[in-house]
GROMACS .gro file of N, CA, C and O in nm:
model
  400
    1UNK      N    1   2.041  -0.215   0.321
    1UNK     CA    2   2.034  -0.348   0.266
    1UNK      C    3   2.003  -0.336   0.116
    1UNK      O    4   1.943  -0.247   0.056
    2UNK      N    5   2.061  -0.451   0.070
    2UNK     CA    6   2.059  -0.428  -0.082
    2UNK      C    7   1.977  -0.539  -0.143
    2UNK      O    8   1.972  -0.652  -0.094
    3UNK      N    9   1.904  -0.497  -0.265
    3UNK     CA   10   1.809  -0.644  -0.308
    3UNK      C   11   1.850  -0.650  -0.473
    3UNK      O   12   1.850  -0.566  -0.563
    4UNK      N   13   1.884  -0.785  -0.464
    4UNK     CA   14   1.926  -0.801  -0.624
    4UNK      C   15   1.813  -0.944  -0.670
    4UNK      O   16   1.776  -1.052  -0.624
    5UNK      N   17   1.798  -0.887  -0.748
    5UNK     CA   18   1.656  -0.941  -0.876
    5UNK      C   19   1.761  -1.023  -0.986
    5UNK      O   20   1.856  -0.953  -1.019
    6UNK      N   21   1.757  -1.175  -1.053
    6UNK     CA   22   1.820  -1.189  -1.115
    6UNK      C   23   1.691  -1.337  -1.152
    6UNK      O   24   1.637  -1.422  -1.081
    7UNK      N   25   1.684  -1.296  -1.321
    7UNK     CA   26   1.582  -1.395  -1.378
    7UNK      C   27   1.638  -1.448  -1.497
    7UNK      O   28   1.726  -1.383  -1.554
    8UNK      N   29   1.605  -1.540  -1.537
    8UNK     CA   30   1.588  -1.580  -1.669
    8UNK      C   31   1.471  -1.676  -1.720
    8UNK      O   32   1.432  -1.790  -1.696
    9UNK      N   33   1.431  -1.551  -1.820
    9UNK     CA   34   1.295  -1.557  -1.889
    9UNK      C   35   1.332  -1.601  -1.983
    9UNK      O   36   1.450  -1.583  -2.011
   10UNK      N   37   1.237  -1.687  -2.083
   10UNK     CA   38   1.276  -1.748  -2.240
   10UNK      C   39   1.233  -1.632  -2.312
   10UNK      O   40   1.161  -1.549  -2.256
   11UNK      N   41   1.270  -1.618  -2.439
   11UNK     CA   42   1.246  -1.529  -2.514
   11UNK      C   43   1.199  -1.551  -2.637
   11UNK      O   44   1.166  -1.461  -2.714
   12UNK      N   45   1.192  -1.721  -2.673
   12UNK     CA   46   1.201  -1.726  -2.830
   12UNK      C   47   1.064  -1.684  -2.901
   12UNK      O   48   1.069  -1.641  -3.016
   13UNK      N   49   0.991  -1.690  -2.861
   13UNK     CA   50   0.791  -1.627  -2.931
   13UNK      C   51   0.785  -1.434  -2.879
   13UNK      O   52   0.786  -1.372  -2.773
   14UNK      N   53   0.780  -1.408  -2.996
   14UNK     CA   54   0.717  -1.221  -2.963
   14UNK      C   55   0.637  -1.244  -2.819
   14UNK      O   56   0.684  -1.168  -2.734
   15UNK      N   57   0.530  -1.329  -2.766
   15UNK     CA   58   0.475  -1.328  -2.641
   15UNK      C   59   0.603  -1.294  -2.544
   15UNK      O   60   0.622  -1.190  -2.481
   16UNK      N   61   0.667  -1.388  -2.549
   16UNK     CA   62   0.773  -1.417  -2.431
   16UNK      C   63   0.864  -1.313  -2.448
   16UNK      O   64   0.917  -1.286  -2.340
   17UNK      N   65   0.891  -1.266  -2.510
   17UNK     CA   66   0.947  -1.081  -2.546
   17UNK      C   67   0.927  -1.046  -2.460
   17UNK      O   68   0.980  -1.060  -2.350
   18UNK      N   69   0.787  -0.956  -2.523
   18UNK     CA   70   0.714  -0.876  -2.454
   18UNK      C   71   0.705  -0.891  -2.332
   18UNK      O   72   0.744  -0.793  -2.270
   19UNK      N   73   0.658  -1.000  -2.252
   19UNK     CA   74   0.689  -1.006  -2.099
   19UNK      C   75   0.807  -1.012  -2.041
   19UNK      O   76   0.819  -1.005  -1.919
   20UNK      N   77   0.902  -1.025  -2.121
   20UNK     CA   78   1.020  -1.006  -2.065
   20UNK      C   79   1.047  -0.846  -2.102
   20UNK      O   80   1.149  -0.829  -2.036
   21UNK      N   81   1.035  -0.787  -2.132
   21UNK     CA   82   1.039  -0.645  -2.142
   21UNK      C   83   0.942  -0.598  -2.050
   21UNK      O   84   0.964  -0.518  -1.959
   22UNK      N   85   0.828  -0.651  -2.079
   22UNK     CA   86   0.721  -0.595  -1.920
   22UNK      C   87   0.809  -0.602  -1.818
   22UNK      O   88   0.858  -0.496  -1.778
   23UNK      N   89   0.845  -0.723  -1.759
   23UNK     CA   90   0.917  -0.739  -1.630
   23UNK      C   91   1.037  -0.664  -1.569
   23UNK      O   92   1.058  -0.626  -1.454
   24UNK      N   93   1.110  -0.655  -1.687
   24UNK     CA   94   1.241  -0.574  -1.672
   24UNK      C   95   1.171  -0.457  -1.681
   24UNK      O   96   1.178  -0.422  -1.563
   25UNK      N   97   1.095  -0.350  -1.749
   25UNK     CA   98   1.086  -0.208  -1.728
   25UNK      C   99   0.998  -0.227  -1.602
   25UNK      O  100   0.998  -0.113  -1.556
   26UNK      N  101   0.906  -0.321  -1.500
   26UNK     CA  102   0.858  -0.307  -1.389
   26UNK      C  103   0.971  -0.301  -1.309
   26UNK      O  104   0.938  -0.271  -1.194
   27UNK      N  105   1.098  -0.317  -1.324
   27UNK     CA  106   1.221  -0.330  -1.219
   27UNK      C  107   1.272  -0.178  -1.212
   27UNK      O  108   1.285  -0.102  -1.116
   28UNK      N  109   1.298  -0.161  -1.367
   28UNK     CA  110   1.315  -0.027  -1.354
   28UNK      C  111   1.220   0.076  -1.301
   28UNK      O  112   1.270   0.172  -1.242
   29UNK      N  113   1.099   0.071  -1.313
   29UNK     CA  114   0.986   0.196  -1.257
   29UNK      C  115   1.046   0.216  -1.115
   29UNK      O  116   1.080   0.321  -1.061
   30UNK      N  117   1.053   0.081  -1.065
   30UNK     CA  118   1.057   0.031  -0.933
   30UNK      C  119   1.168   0.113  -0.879
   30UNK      O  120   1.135   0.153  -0.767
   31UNK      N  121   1.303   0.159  -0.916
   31UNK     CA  122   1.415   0.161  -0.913
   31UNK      C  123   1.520   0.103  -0.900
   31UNK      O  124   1.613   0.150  -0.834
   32UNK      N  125   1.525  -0.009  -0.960
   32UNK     CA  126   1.635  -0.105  -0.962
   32UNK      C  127   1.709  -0.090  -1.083
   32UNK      O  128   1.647  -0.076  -1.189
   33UNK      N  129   1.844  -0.091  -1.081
   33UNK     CA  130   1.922  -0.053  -1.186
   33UNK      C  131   1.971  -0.182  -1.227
   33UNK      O  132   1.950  -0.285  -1.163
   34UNK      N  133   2.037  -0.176  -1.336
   34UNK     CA  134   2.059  -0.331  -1.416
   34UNK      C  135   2.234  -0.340  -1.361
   34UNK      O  136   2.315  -0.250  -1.382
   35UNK      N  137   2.261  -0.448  -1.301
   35UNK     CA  138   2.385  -0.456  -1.321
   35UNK      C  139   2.433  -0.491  -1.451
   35UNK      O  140   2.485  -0.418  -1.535
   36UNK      N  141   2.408  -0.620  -1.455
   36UNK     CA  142   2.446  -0.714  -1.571
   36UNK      C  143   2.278  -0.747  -1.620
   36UNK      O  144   2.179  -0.703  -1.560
   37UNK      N  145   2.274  -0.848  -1.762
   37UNK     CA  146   2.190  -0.841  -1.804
   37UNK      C  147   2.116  -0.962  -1.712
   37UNK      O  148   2.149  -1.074  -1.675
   38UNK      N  149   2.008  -0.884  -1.699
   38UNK     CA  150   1.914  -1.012  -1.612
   38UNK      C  151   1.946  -0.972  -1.493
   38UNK      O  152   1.900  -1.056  -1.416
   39UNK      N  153   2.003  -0.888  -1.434
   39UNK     CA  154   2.038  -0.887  -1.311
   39UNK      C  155   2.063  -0.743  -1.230
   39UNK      O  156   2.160  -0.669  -1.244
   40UNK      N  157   1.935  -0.721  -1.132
   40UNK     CA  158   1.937  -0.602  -1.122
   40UNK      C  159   1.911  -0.580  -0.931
   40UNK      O  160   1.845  -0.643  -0.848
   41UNK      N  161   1.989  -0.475  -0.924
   41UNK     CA  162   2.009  -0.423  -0.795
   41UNK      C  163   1.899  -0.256  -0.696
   41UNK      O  164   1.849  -0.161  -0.755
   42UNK      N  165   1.899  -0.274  -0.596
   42UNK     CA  166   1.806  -0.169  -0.590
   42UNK      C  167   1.850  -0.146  -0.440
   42UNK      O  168   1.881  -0.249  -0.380
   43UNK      N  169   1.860   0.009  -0.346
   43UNK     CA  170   1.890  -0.031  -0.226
   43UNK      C  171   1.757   0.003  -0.165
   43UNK      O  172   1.670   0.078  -0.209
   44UNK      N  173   1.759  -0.092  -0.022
   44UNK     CA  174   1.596  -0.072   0.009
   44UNK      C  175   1.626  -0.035   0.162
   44UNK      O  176   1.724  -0.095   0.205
   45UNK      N  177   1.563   0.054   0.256
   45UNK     CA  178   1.589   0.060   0.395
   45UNK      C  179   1.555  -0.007   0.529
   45UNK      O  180   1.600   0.021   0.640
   46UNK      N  181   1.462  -0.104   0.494
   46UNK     CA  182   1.444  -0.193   0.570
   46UNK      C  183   1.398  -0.326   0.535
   46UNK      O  184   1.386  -0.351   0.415
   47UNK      N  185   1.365  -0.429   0.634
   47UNK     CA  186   1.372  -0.625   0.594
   47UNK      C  187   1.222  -0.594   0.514
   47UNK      O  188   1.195  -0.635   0.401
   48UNK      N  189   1.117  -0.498   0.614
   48UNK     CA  190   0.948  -0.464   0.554
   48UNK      C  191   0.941  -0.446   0.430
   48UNK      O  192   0.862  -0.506   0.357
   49UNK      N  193   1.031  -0.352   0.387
   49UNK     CA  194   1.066  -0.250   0.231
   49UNK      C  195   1.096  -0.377   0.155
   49UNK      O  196   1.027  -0.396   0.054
   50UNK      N  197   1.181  -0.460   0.185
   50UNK     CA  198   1.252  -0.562   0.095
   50UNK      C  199   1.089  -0.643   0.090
   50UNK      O  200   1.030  -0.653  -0.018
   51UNK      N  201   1.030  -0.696   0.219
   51UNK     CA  202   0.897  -0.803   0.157
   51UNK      C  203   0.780  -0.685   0.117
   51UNK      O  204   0.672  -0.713   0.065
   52UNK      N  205   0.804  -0.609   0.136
   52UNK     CA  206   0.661  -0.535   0.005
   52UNK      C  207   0.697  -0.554  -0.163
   52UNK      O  208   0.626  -0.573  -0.262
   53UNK      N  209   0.878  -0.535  -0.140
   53UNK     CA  210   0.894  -0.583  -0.306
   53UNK      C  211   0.926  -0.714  -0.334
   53UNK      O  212   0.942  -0.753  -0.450
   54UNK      N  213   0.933  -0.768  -0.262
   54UNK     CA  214   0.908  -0.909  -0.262
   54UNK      C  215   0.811  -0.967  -0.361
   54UNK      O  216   0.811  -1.025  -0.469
   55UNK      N  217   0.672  -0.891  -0.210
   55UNK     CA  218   0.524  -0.900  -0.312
   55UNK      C  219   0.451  -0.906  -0.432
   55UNK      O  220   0.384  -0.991  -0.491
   56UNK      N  221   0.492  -0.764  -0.454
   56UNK     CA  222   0.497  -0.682  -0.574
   56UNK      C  223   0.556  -0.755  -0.649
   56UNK      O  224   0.483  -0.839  -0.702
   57UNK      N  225   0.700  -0.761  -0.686
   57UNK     CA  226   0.768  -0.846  -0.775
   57UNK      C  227   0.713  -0.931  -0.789
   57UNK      O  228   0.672  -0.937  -0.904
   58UNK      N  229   0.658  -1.087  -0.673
   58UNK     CA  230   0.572  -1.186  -0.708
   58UNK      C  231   0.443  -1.174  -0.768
   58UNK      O  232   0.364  -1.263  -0.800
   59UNK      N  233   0.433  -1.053  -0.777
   59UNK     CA  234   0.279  -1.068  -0.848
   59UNK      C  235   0.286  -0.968  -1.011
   59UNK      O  236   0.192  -0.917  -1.072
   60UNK      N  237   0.438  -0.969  -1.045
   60UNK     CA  238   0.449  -0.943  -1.195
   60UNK      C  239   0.530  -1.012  -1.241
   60UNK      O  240   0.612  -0.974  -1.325
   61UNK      N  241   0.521  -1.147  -1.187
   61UNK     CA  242   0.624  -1.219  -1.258
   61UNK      C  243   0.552  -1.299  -1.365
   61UNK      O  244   0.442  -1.351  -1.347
   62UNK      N  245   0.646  -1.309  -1.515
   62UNK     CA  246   0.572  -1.397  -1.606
   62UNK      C  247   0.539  -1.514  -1.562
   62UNK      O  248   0.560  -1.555  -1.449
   63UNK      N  249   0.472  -1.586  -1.674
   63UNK     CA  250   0.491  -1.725  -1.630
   63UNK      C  251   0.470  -1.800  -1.680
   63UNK      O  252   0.378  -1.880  -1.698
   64UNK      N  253   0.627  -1.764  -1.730
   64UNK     CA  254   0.728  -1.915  -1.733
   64UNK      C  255   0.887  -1.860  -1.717
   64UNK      O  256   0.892  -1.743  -1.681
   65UNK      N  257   0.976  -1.905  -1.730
   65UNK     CA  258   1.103  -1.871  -1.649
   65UNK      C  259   1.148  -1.897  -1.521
   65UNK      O  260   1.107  -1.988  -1.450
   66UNK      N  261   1.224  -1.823  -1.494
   66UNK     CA  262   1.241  -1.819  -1.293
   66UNK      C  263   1.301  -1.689  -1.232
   66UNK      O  264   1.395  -1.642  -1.296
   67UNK      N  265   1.274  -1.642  -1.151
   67UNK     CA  266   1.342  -1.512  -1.056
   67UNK      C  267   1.357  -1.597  -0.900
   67UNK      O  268   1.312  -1.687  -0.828
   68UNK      N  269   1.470  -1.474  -0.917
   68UNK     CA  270   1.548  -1.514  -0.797
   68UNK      C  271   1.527  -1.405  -0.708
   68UNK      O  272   1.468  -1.341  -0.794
   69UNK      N  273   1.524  -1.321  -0.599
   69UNK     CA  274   1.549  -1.252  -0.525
   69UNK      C  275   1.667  -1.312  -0.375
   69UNK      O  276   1.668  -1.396  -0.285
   70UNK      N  277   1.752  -1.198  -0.434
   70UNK     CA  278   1.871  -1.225  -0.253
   70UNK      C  279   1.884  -1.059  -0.223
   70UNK      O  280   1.901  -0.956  -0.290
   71UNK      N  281   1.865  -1.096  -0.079
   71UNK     CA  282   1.901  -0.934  -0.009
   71UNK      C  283   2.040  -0.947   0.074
   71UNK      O  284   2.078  -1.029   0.158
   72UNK      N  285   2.085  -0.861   0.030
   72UNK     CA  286   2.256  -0.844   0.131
   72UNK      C  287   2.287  -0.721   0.168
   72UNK      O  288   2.269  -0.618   0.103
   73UNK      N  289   2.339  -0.734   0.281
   73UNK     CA  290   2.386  -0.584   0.335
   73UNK      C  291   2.466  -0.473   0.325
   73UNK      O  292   2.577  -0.518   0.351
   74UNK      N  293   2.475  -0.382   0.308
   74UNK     CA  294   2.555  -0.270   0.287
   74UNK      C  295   2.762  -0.306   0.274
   74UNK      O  296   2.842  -0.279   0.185
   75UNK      N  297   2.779  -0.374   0.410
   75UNK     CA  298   2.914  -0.458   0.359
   75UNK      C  299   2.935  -0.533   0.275
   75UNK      O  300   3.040  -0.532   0.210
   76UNK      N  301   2.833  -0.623   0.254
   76UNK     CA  302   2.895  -0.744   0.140
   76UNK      C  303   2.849  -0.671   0.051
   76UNK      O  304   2.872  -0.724  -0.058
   77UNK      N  305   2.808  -0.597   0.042
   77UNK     CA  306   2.779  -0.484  -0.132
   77UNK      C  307   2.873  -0.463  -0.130
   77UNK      O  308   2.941  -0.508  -0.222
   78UNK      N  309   2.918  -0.407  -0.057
   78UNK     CA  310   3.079  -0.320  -0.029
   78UNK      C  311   3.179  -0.374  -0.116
   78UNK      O  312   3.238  -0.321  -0.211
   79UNK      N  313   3.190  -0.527  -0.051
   79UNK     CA  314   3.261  -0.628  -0.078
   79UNK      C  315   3.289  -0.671  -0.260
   79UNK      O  316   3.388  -0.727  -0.308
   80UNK      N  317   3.161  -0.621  -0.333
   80UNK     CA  318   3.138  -0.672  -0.431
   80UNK      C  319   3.288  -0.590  -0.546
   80UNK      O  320   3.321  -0.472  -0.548
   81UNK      N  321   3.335  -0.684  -0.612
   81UNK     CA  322   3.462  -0.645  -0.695
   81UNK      C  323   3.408  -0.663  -0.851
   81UNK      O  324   3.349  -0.763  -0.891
   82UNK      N  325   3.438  -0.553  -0.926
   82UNK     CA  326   3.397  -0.530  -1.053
   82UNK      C  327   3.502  -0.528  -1.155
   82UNK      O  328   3.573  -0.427  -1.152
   83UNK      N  329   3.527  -0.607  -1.236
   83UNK     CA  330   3.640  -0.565  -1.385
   83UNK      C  331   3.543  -0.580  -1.481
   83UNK      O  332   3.431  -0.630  -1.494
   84UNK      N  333   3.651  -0.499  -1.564
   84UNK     CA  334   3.560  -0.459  -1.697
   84UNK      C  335   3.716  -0.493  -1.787
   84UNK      O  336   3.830  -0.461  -1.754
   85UNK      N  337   3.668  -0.573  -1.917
   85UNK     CA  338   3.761  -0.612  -2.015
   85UNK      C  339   3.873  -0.709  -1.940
   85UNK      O  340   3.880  -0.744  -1.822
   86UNK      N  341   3.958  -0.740  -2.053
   86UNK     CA  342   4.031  -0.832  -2.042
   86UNK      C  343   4.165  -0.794  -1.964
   86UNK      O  344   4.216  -0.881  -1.894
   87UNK      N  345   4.217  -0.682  -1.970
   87UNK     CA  346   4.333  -0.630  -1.871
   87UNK      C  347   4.332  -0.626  -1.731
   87UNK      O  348   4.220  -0.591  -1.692
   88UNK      N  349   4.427  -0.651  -1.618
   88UNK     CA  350   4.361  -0.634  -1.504
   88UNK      C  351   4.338  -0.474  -1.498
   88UNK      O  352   4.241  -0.431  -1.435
   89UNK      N  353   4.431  -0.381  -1.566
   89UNK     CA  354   4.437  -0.211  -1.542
   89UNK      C  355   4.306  -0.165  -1.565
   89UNK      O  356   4.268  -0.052  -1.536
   90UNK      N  357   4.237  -0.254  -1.619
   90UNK     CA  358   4.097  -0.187  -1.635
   90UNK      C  359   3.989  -0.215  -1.554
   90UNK      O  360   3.869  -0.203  -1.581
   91UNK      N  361   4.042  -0.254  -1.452
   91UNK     CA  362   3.972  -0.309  -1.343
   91UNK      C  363   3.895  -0.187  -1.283
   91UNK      O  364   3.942  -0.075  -1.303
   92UNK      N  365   3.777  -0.202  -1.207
   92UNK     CA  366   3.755  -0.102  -1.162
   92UNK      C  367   3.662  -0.065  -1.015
   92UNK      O  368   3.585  -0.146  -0.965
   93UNK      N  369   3.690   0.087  -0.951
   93UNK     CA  370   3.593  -0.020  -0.815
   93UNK      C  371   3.509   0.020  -0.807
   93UNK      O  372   3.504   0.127  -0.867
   94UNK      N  373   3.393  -0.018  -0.744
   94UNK     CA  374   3.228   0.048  -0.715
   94UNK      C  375   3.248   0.146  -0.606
   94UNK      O  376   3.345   0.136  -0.532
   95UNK      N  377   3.193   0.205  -0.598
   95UNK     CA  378   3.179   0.315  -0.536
   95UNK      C  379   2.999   0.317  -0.480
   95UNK      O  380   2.907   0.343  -0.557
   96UNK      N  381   2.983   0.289  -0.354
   96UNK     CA  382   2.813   0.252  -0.308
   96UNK      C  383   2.734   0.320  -0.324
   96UNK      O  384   2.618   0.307  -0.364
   97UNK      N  385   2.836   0.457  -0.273
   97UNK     CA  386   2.708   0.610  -0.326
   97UNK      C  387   2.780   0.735  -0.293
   97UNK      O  388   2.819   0.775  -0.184
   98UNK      N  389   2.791   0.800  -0.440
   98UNK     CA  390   2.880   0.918  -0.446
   98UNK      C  391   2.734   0.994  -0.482
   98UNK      O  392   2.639   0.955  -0.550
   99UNK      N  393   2.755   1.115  -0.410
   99UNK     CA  394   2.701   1.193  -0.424
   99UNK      C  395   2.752   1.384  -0.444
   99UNK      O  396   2.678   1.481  -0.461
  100UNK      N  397   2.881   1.379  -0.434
  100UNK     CA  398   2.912   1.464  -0.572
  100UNK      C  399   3.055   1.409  -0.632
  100UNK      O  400   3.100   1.457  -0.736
   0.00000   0.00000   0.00000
């Protein structure tokens, strides 16, 4: 199962920066990789695993903004279709987990 993190924090005061940089490098420690900006993915092995980071996440969230958390499964990850640039030839596909 897969858990994707997707927020938007204000940024305009150095305060609101900084916690938005807190938050995002707590995603990363965590291991969640950034898809897009604001929006980050992590795979977790069970529903337990997903509400411990649930938790966790709820208890480093700034505050002010909003986060989202959705968990989806290994198929509809699957499912997920990626292009990059304006050509379709540059389209490209995900690959879930190569390991060599």
């Amino acid at each position: 199962m897969w858990m994707m993190v997707m927020f938007d924090l204000p940024t305009t005061s150095k305060k609101q920066r900084k916690e938005y940089t807190r938050f995002r490098n707590y995603l990363l420690d965590k291991g969640f990789d950034m898809t897009q900006y604001s929006v980050y993915f992590r795979l977790v092995s069970s529903k337990e695993r997903v509400a411990r980071f649930e938790k966790k996440i709820a208890n480093q969230l700034p505050k002010s903004g909003n986060v989202q958390i959705i968990t989806i499964t290994d198929k509809q990850y699957e499912n997920i279709k990626a292009y990059y640039g304006d050509a379709p030839e540059s389209s490209k596909n995900i690959d879930q987990l190569q390991l060599f």
